Short mmCIF file of C-alpha atoms in Angstrom, two decimals:
data_model
loop_
_atom_site.label_atom_id
_atom_site.label_comp_id
_atom_site.label_asym_id
_atom_site.label_seq_id
_atom_site.Cartn_x
_atom_site.Cartn_y
_atom_site.Cartn_z
CA MET E 1 86.79 -146.43 -157.81
CA ALA E 2 83.84 -145.17 -160.15
CA SER E 3 82.25 -141.42 -161.80
CA SER E 4 79.77 -139.96 -162.59
CA ASP E 5 80.57 -137.19 -165.91
CA ASP E 6 77.41 -135.84 -165.19
CA GLU E 7 77.60 -134.97 -161.42
CA GLY E 8 81.39 -135.48 -161.39
CA GLU E 9 81.31 -137.40 -157.96
CA THR E 10 83.18 -140.67 -157.42
CA TYR E 11 81.81 -144.28 -156.28
CA PRO E 12 83.84 -145.21 -153.59
CA ASP E 13 83.98 -149.35 -153.44
CA ALA E 14 83.52 -149.85 -149.92
CA ILE E 15 82.09 -148.78 -146.80
CA MET E 16 82.69 -148.92 -143.12
CA ASP E 17 81.82 -147.83 -139.75
CA TYR E 18 78.30 -147.77 -141.42
CA VAL E 19 74.65 -148.01 -140.37
CA PHE E 20 71.35 -148.72 -142.61
CA TYR E 21 68.18 -146.37 -142.19
CA ASP E 22 64.56 -146.88 -142.95
CA LYS E 23 62.48 -143.76 -144.31
CA ASP E 24 61.72 -143.02 -140.46
CA ASN E 25 65.63 -142.95 -139.74
CA ASP E 26 65.58 -145.61 -137.55
CA PRO E 27 68.09 -148.23 -137.60
CA ILE E 28 67.39 -151.49 -140.01
CA SER E 29 69.27 -154.52 -141.19
CA PHE E 30 69.90 -154.45 -144.66
CA SER E 31 68.05 -157.93 -144.48
CA LYS E 32 65.08 -156.09 -145.53
CA LEU E 33 66.09 -155.76 -148.84
CA PRO E 34 65.16 -158.17 -151.47
CA VAL E 35 68.25 -159.85 -152.52
CA GLN E 36 70.02 -159.73 -155.58
CA TRP E 37 70.26 -163.46 -156.27
CA ASN E 38 71.94 -162.62 -160.20
CA ASP E 39 72.01 -159.96 -162.46
CA ASN E 40 68.04 -159.82 -163.76
CA GLU E 41 66.61 -161.91 -160.67
CA SER E 42 66.05 -160.21 -157.16
CA SER E 43 63.75 -161.10 -154.14
CA SER E 44 61.02 -159.57 -153.34
CA ALA E 45 60.28 -157.66 -150.41
CA ASN E 46 57.97 -154.82 -148.61
CA THR E 47 60.24 -152.70 -146.80
CA GLY E 48 60.47 -148.89 -148.23
CA PRO E 49 63.30 -146.74 -148.91
CA VAL E 50 66.17 -147.69 -147.07
CA TYR E 51 69.62 -145.08 -146.64
CA LEU E 52 73.02 -146.29 -145.98
CA SER E 53 75.29 -143.77 -143.72
CA GLY E 54 78.71 -143.91 -143.30
CA LEU E 55 82.91 -143.45 -144.08
CA VAL E 56 84.47 -144.20 -147.34
CA ASP E 57 87.69 -143.26 -149.06
CA ASN E 58 89.41 -144.68 -146.25
CA GLY E 59 87.64 -142.94 -143.46
CA ARG E 60 87.86 -139.36 -145.62
CA ARG E 61 84.38 -138.70 -146.14
CA LYS E 62 81.08 -140.07 -145.11
CA ILE E 63 78.28 -140.69 -147.45
CA TYR E 64 74.17 -140.99 -146.85
CA GLN E 65 72.45 -142.55 -149.71
CA GLN E 66 70.11 -144.83 -150.85
CA VAL E 67 70.80 -148.41 -151.58
CA ILE E 68 67.88 -150.46 -152.95
CA ALA E 69 69.08 -154.58 -152.71
CA TRP E 70 72.15 -156.44 -151.26
CA LYS E 71 74.24 -159.83 -152.15
CA TYR E 72 76.85 -162.04 -150.73
CA ASP E 73 79.44 -163.66 -152.39
CA MET E 74 80.84 -167.03 -151.43
CA LEU E 75 84.05 -167.22 -153.41
CA THR E 76 86.09 -166.01 -151.09
CA THR E 77 87.30 -167.74 -147.61
CA VAL E 78 85.49 -164.84 -145.66
CA PRO E 79 82.03 -164.39 -147.46
CA GLN E 80 81.65 -160.72 -148.88
CA ILE E 81 78.67 -158.61 -148.60
CA SER E 82 77.67 -155.23 -150.45
CA VAL E 83 74.13 -153.23 -151.02
CA LEU E 84 73.07 -151.80 -153.98
CA PHE E 85 72.54 -147.95 -154.69
CA LYS E 86 69.49 -145.97 -156.42
CA ASP E 87 72.32 -145.58 -159.31
CA ASN E 88 72.66 -149.26 -160.09
CA HIS E 89 76.72 -149.17 -158.51
CA TRP E 90 77.40 -151.44 -155.69
CA ILE E 91 79.36 -151.25 -152.53
CA LYS E 92 81.06 -153.59 -150.42
CA LEU E 93 80.66 -153.72 -147.12
CA GLU E 94 83.20 -153.67 -144.33
CA LYS E 95 83.41 -152.81 -140.79
CA PRO E 96 79.98 -151.62 -139.13
CA LYS E 97 79.25 -148.72 -136.29
CA LYS E 98 79.94 -150.98 -133.08
CA CYS E 99 76.73 -149.71 -131.51
CA TYR E 100 75.18 -151.13 -135.00
CA LYS E 101 76.59 -154.27 -135.32
CA ASN E 102 74.47 -156.53 -132.94
CA MET E 103 71.40 -155.55 -135.11
CA ILE E 104 73.04 -157.12 -138.34
CA ARG E 105 74.53 -160.08 -136.31
CA THR E 106 71.95 -162.62 -136.96
CA ILE E 107 72.04 -162.56 -140.75
CA PHE E 108 75.96 -162.23 -140.62
CA VAL E 109 75.42 -165.41 -138.95
CA SER E 110 73.49 -166.95 -141.07
CA VAL E 111 75.78 -165.69 -144.39
CA HIS E 112 79.18 -167.25 -143.19
CA CYS E 113 77.09 -170.30 -142.12
CA LEU E 114 76.34 -170.91 -146.05
CA CYS E 115 79.99 -169.67 -146.60
CA TYR E 116 81.44 -172.67 -144.50
CA LEU E 117 78.73 -175.31 -145.61
CA LYS E 118 79.62 -174.07 -149.28
CA ARG E 119 83.17 -175.35 -148.37
CA LYS E 120 82.06 -178.06 -146.50
CA PRO E 121 78.89 -179.62 -147.13
CA GLU E 122 79.39 -182.73 -145.22
CA ALA E 123 81.05 -181.15 -142.25
CA PRO E 124 78.96 -182.59 -139.31
CA GLU E 125 77.16 -179.90 -136.96
CA LYS E 126 79.50 -179.51 -134.84
CA SER E 127 82.32 -178.34 -136.57
CA LEU E 128 79.61 -175.94 -138.04
CA TRP E 129 79.18 -174.26 -134.51
CA ASN E 130 82.57 -174.45 -133.62
CA HIS E 131 83.16 -172.47 -136.42
CA LEU E 132 81.03 -169.83 -136.55
CA SER E 133 82.11 -169.37 -132.35
CA LYS E 134 85.01 -168.62 -133.31
CA VAL E 135 84.25 -166.14 -136.15
CA PHE E 136 82.04 -164.44 -133.81
CA SER E 137 83.74 -165.13 -130.97
CA SER E 138 83.71 -161.00 -130.31
CA TYR E 139 80.23 -160.82 -129.60
CA ASP E 140 78.58 -161.79 -126.10
CA VAL E 141 75.73 -163.54 -127.72
CA ASN E 142 77.30 -167.08 -128.94
CA PRO E 143 75.57 -167.59 -132.67
CA SER E 144 72.80 -170.46 -132.74
CA VAL E 145 70.40 -171.86 -134.61
CA ASN E 146 67.75 -169.18 -133.42
CA ASP E 147 70.24 -166.65 -135.41
CA LEU E 148 69.53 -169.41 -138.82
CA ILE E 149 65.71 -169.12 -138.21
CA ASP E 150 65.32 -165.49 -138.23
CA HIS E 151 66.74 -165.81 -142.12
CA ILE E 152 65.07 -169.44 -142.80
CA SER E 153 63.29 -167.86 -146.08
CA PHE E 154 66.65 -166.38 -147.37
CA ILE E 155 68.60 -169.54 -145.77
CA ARG E 156 65.54 -172.10 -148.03
CA GLU E 157 66.22 -169.93 -151.19
CA ALA E 158 69.46 -170.03 -151.06
CA VAL E 159 69.99 -173.73 -150.66
CA LYS E 160 67.88 -174.22 -153.89
CA ARG E 161 69.65 -172.16 -155.79
CA ASP E 162 72.88 -173.78 -154.70
CA GLU E 163 73.78 -177.66 -155.86
CA THR E 164 76.56 -177.67 -153.13
CA LEU E 165 74.50 -176.96 -150.46
CA GLU E 166 71.77 -178.90 -151.28
CA LYS E 167 74.33 -181.78 -150.18
CA SER E 168 74.68 -180.09 -146.85
CA LYS E 169 72.92 -183.00 -144.14
CA PHE E 170 73.09 -180.23 -141.66
CA LEU E 171 71.50 -177.61 -143.73
CA ALA E 172 68.79 -180.03 -145.01
CA ALA E 173 67.86 -181.65 -141.48
CA PHE E 174 67.60 -177.64 -140.23
CA LEU E 175 65.21 -177.03 -142.97
CA ASP E 176 63.22 -180.39 -142.43
CA ASN E 177 62.17 -178.87 -138.85
CA PRO E 178 63.22 -175.53 -137.84
CA ARG E 179 63.01 -175.41 -133.70
CA LYS E 180 64.23 -172.78 -132.33
CA ARG E 181 65.99 -173.41 -128.96
CA LYS E 182 66.24 -172.25 -125.23
CA SER E 183 69.83 -171.58 -124.68
CA HIS E 184 70.21 -174.40 -122.31
CA ASP E 185 69.11 -177.18 -124.97
CA GLU E 186 71.56 -175.16 -127.42
CA ASN E 187 74.68 -177.01 -129.53
CA VAL E 188 77.97 -177.34 -126.84
CA GLY E 189 79.34 -175.69 -129.85
CA THR E 190 77.66 -172.51 -129.34
CA ALA E 191 76.72 -172.40 -125.58
CA THR E 192 80.79 -171.99 -124.81
CA LYS E 193 83.56 -170.04 -126.28
CA PRO E 194 85.72 -172.74 -128.40
CA SER E 195 88.15 -174.31 -126.81
CA PHE E 196 92.04 -173.49 -127.07
CA ILE E 197 93.06 -176.52 -126.67
CA VAL E 198 92.06 -178.50 -129.96
CA ASP E 199 91.28 -182.25 -130.71
CA ASP E 200 90.25 -184.21 -133.68
CA THR E 201 86.17 -183.54 -133.19
CA ASN E 202 86.58 -179.71 -133.32
CA ALA E 203 89.93 -178.87 -135.58
CA GLU E 204 89.85 -176.12 -137.80
CA THR E 205 91.43 -175.58 -140.95
CA GLN E 206 93.92 -172.78 -141.54
CA ASP E 207 91.35 -171.18 -143.31
CA ASP E 208 89.40 -170.86 -140.54
CA ASP E 209 92.38 -169.89 -138.21
CA ILE E 210 92.40 -166.61 -140.97
CA ILE E 211 89.08 -166.25 -140.90
CA THR E 212 89.14 -165.90 -136.89
CA ASN E 213 92.66 -163.42 -136.92
CA GLN E 214 91.20 -160.99 -139.75
CA THR E 215 87.32 -161.12 -137.17
CA LYS E 216 89.73 -160.34 -134.58
CA ASP E 217 91.91 -157.94 -136.04
CA SER E 218 88.98 -155.76 -137.62
CA GLU E 219 87.15 -155.84 -134.40
CA SER E 220 89.67 -154.18 -132.58
CA ASP E 221 90.93 -151.58 -134.95
CA GLU E 222 90.17 -148.52 -133.32
CA GLU E 223 87.19 -146.55 -135.03
CA ASP E 224 88.55 -144.03 -136.68
CA ASP E 225 85.24 -141.48 -137.09
CA ASN E 226 86.61 -138.94 -140.00
CA TYR E 227 83.50 -137.24 -140.38
CA ASP E 228 82.50 -133.13 -140.73
CA THR E 229 86.08 -131.78 -139.05
CA VAL E 230 84.96 -128.81 -138.18
CA CYS E 231 81.65 -127.71 -135.90
CA ALA E 232 78.36 -126.57 -137.03
CA ILE E 233 78.00 -124.23 -134.44
CA CYS E 234 81.55 -122.68 -134.32
CA ASP E 235 83.40 -123.54 -137.68
CA ASN E 236 85.79 -124.63 -135.31
CA GLY E 237 87.59 -127.82 -134.85
CA GLY E 238 88.33 -129.67 -131.63
CA ALA E 239 86.80 -132.24 -130.06
CA LEU E 240 83.39 -133.13 -131.84
CA ILE E 241 80.26 -135.35 -132.00
CA CYS E 242 79.42 -136.19 -135.38
CA CYS E 243 75.26 -136.48 -135.71
CA ASP E 244 74.25 -139.68 -137.14
CA GLY E 245 71.69 -138.75 -139.27
CA GLU E 246 71.40 -136.86 -142.48
CA CYS E 247 72.88 -133.29 -142.33
CA PHE E 248 76.67 -135.20 -141.35
CA ARG E 249 77.78 -132.52 -139.01
CA SER E 250 79.37 -132.30 -136.06
CA PHE E 251 79.11 -129.90 -132.88
CA HIS E 252 81.41 -129.06 -130.19
CA ALA E 253 79.40 -131.15 -127.67
CA THR E 254 80.71 -129.45 -124.17
CA ARG E 255 81.67 -125.63 -123.21
CA ASP E 256 84.80 -127.12 -122.50
CA SER E 257 85.76 -128.76 -125.77
CA GLY E 258 84.17 -125.60 -127.85
CA LEU E 259 86.43 -122.84 -125.30
CA ASP E 260 88.71 -121.83 -127.96
CA SER E 261 86.05 -120.44 -130.19
CA LYS E 262 84.25 -119.46 -127.23
CA CYS E 263 81.47 -121.99 -128.73
CA LYS E 264 77.68 -122.56 -127.18
CA SER E 265 78.19 -126.29 -128.01
CA LEU E 266 75.36 -128.78 -127.60
CA GLY E 267 75.30 -127.56 -123.62
CA LEU E 268 76.04 -131.34 -122.77
CA THR E 269 77.45 -132.46 -119.23
CA SER E 270 80.55 -134.72 -119.38
CA LYS E 271 78.13 -137.17 -117.68
CA GLU E 272 75.65 -136.65 -120.85
CA LEU E 273 78.57 -136.51 -123.27
CA GLU E 274 79.32 -140.28 -122.04
CA GLY E 275 76.49 -141.94 -122.06
CA LEU E 276 75.87 -141.30 -126.34
CA GLN E 277 79.75 -142.90 -126.39
CA ASN E 278 77.53 -146.38 -127.48
CA GLN E 279 74.60 -145.38 -129.30
CA LEU E 280 73.79 -143.48 -132.48
CA TYR E 281 73.56 -139.53 -131.84
CA LYS E 282 71.48 -137.39 -133.96
CA CYS E 283 71.32 -133.72 -133.62
CA GLU E 284 67.88 -132.38 -132.71
CA ASN E 285 67.51 -131.30 -136.75
CA CYS E 286 67.68 -135.03 -138.11
CA LYS E 287 65.57 -135.93 -135.13
CA TYR E 288 62.63 -134.27 -135.46
CA ARG E 289 63.46 -133.83 -139.68
CA LEU E 290 63.57 -130.42 -139.35
CA HIS E 291 66.34 -128.70 -141.52
CA GLN E 292 67.58 -125.42 -142.77
CA CYS E 293 67.05 -124.66 -146.12
CA PHE E 294 71.20 -123.04 -146.58
CA VAL E 295 69.72 -120.33 -149.16
CA CYS E 296 67.37 -118.94 -147.18
CA GLY E 297 68.10 -119.79 -143.82
CA LYS E 298 64.34 -121.41 -143.02
CA LEU E 299 63.61 -124.11 -140.52
CA GLY E 300 61.05 -126.82 -143.38
CA SER E 301 60.13 -130.09 -142.88
CA SER E 302 62.61 -133.02 -144.26
CA ASP E 303 59.44 -135.79 -143.56
CA LYS E 304 59.47 -137.70 -147.00
CA SER E 305 56.31 -139.52 -145.48
CA SER E 306 54.37 -136.40 -145.80
CA ASN E 307 54.10 -132.61 -145.72
CA THR E 308 58.14 -132.28 -147.11
CA GLU E 309 59.03 -128.96 -147.42
CA VAL E 310 62.70 -129.25 -147.51
CA TYR E 311 64.92 -131.86 -149.41
CA ARG E 312 68.83 -133.03 -149.30
CA CYS E 313 70.93 -132.70 -152.11
CA CYS E 314 71.74 -135.83 -153.46
CA SER E 315 74.84 -135.86 -153.81
CA ALA E 316 76.52 -138.88 -151.36
CA THR E 317 78.52 -136.10 -150.00
CA CYS E 318 76.25 -133.56 -149.15
CA GLY E 319 73.93 -132.96 -145.88
CA HIS E 320 72.63 -129.48 -147.14
CA PHE E 321 68.47 -128.51 -147.05
CA TYR E 322 67.16 -126.90 -149.41
CA HIS E 323 63.05 -125.27 -150.43
CA PRO E 324 62.78 -126.09 -154.17
CA GLU E 325 61.95 -122.74 -155.14
CA CYS E 326 65.43 -121.61 -153.28
CA VAL E 327 67.34 -123.80 -154.98
CA ALA E 328 65.70 -124.12 -158.41
CA LYS E 329 67.03 -120.18 -158.46
CA LEU E 330 70.34 -121.29 -157.97
CA LEU E 331 70.18 -123.52 -160.43
CA GLN E 332 68.64 -121.93 -163.59
CA ARG E 333 69.49 -117.70 -162.54
CA ASN E 334 68.29 -116.46 -166.16
CA ASP E 335 65.31 -118.72 -166.48
CA LYS E 336 62.58 -118.76 -165.22
CA ALA E 337 60.26 -120.90 -167.13
CA GLY E 338 63.22 -123.21 -166.04
CA GLN E 339 63.30 -122.14 -162.82
CA GLN E 340 59.99 -123.45 -162.53
CA ALA E 341 59.82 -126.41 -164.44
CA LEU E 342 62.75 -127.73 -161.68
CA LYS E 343 60.82 -126.57 -158.63
CA GLU E 344 57.74 -128.66 -159.70
CA LYS E 345 60.25 -131.62 -160.17
CA ILE E 346 62.13 -132.01 -156.79
CA ALA E 347 58.90 -130.84 -155.22
CA ALA E 348 58.31 -134.30 -156.68
CA GLY E 349 60.90 -135.88 -155.69
CA GLU E 350 63.08 -135.85 -158.24
CA PRO E 351 67.06 -136.17 -157.45
CA PHE E 352 69.05 -132.88 -157.61
CA VAL E 353 72.49 -131.56 -156.94
CA CYS E 354 73.21 -128.23 -155.58
CA PRO E 355 75.70 -125.55 -156.71
CA ALA E 356 78.60 -126.43 -154.06
CA HIS E 357 79.18 -129.23 -156.43
CA LYS E 358 80.87 -126.68 -159.02
CA CYS E 359 82.71 -123.74 -159.11
CA ALA E 360 81.20 -120.64 -159.07
CA VAL E 361 83.21 -119.31 -161.85
CA CYS E 362 84.23 -121.87 -163.94
CA LYS E 363 81.10 -124.06 -163.14
CA GLN E 364 83.22 -127.28 -163.59
CA THR E 365 83.51 -130.11 -161.11
CA GLU E 366 86.20 -130.91 -158.42
CA ASN E 367 89.51 -132.48 -158.84
CA GLU E 368 90.98 -133.13 -155.17
CA LYS E 369 94.04 -134.62 -156.20
CA VAL E 370 95.69 -130.97 -158.53
CA LYS E 371 96.04 -128.42 -156.11
CA ASP E 372 94.34 -125.73 -158.30
CA LEU E 373 90.98 -127.65 -159.11
CA GLN E 374 90.36 -127.65 -154.59
CA PHE E 375 87.57 -126.61 -153.87
CA ALA E 376 87.74 -123.52 -151.29
CA THR E 377 83.64 -124.00 -150.31
CA CYS E 378 82.02 -121.83 -147.71
CA ARG E 379 80.28 -122.59 -145.00
CA ARG E 380 77.41 -120.22 -145.07
CA CYS E 381 76.11 -120.53 -148.43
CA PRO E 382 75.65 -123.14 -151.64
CA LYS E 383 79.19 -121.78 -153.23
CA SER E 384 82.30 -123.32 -154.09
CA TYR E 385 85.17 -121.73 -156.29
CA HIS E 386 88.49 -123.58 -157.38
CA ARG E 387 91.28 -122.24 -155.39
CA LYS E 388 92.27 -120.53 -158.79
CA CYS E 389 89.20 -119.25 -159.10
CA LEU E 390 88.83 -117.65 -156.43
CA PRO E 391 88.19 -113.77 -155.81
CA SER E 392 90.84 -111.98 -155.11
CA ASP E 393 89.60 -110.61 -152.26
CA ILE E 394 88.91 -113.34 -150.02
CA MET E 395 92.12 -113.71 -148.34
CA PHE E 396 93.91 -116.62 -146.44
CA TYR E 397 95.86 -113.95 -144.51
CA ASP E 398 94.70 -110.44 -142.36
CA GLN E 399 95.94 -108.02 -144.85
CA ILE E 400 96.76 -103.65 -143.80
CA GLY E 401 96.31 -101.63 -146.55
CA GLY E 402 96.92 -97.80 -146.73
CA GLY E 403 94.13 -95.64 -146.04
CA GLY E 404 95.50 -92.18 -146.92
CA ASP E 405 95.61 -90.16 -150.17
CA ASP E 406 98.17 -91.61 -152.10
CA ASP E 407 99.13 -88.35 -153.96
CA ASP E 408 100.38 -86.83 -150.20
CA ASP E 409 103.97 -87.99 -149.75
CA HIS E 410 104.20 -88.03 -145.82
CA GLY E 411 106.97 -89.45 -144.48
CA GLY E 412 108.27 -91.29 -141.32
CA ASP E 413 105.96 -90.13 -138.05
CA ASP E 414 103.69 -88.40 -140.34
CA ASP E 415 101.91 -91.26 -141.78
CA ASP E 416 97.83 -91.61 -139.78
CA ASP E 417 97.93 -95.60 -138.65
CA ASP E 418 94.56 -94.32 -137.90
CA ASP E 419 93.81 -94.14 -142.24
CA ASP E 420 95.08 -97.82 -142.14
CA VAL E 421 92.10 -100.28 -143.20
CA VAL E 422 92.87 -104.14 -142.09
CA VAL E 423 90.86 -106.47 -144.41
CA GLU E 424 90.68 -109.98 -142.48
CA ALA E 425 90.76 -113.35 -143.89
CA ARG E 426 88.06 -115.31 -145.28
CA ALA E 427 89.60 -118.18 -146.04
CA TRP E 428 92.00 -121.02 -143.56
CA ASN E 429 93.38 -124.48 -144.52
CA GLY E 430 93.65 -127.61 -142.91
CA LEU E 431 90.23 -127.22 -141.67
CA LEU E 432 87.83 -129.29 -143.89
CA PRO E 433 88.91 -132.47 -145.50
CA LYS E 434 89.85 -133.71 -148.95
CA SER E 435 92.85 -130.56 -148.63
CA ARG E 436 89.81 -128.44 -148.95
CA ALA E 437 89.71 -124.51 -148.18
CA LEU E 438 87.12 -122.91 -145.64
CA ILE E 439 85.77 -119.75 -146.84
CA TYR E 440 83.34 -117.10 -145.89
CA CYS E 441 82.48 -115.52 -149.00
CA LEU E 442 79.78 -112.25 -148.18
#
């Protein structure tokens, strides 16, 4: 896993449970991005900003970050697709979110088609469709030539750049006369599920069986959504629904799920919650692009297309928004000229990392592998501490201290219990991911 010295952030190698969004926070296929054909050349694309959201580090944390290109690798049995972060780091796509996979089905069919014909350029059309039907057997719609036509420009360019693909008779015929077909005209291999009886015409190699098994295994794996592990309303855990927008927050969806903490919850009924099971859920803030500044608490527009008032921290793991003036005062505390300059840069769209990603005492970043250097993070302001730097008045347990006069020597029953002062705990373990502690610093 790569890392950035400037921000103290680690760069993940792969992402699962992912979704791509456009500038309006609507789901979009990654195929709208330019294709990176090699290190120095990519295709052109007219799409606006595209953002990738999903789980990294084996599901331990969620990211939301802009991506600018995609590429595919056909040197392995199963094609590998990667996308490029704006900061020039590649990340591999693993398993998409279930409710999103149909949106990217056609581009995956096209890439798998090229990969198969790269290995078997002389394969007849029927063998190709039998193979693709096996790979995509978990989908309701079988692969067809219509899927390829949706990406004909991409396929044409890929064939032009690959001598092996140029030898494929199927691709040559397809590119010469690309016509969409009605479902009843489809090749028999695309109209039915692959037969359990293998004959000479549709027998597949051992490699294809590996592909099928891997695909079925990945589809049958239970989704493990390790999003924010405490409710944004009550700061308690339990059964939560996670926002798929930019805020990274989770919520108790129903009143029953938040009974332990007397959480107001989102107030959904069980039926309403059931209807969201296979959909992308966005909280009201992300839906209307209105977010609270994590410093002053006031709502502001986060709409990137016009009149932006609050801006999100550029850290891949952060969902906090800020007014430029508010966060500039924290990042440049004793430098008014620096505050003004930073405020103008943020308002102009330059990325920034908020104060929550450095210890408020020693100003160093987190090291989650070393207990003393793990963060204790405040839920109410952008302040974090290393465990070793945590102020002594922020305690993990309630503490009772004597409130009487220390010079008086009272014994036994003469102690006045009313003078005892209870100092309540303001730090808790076991609620946040990455072994972090949750604190209230104020």
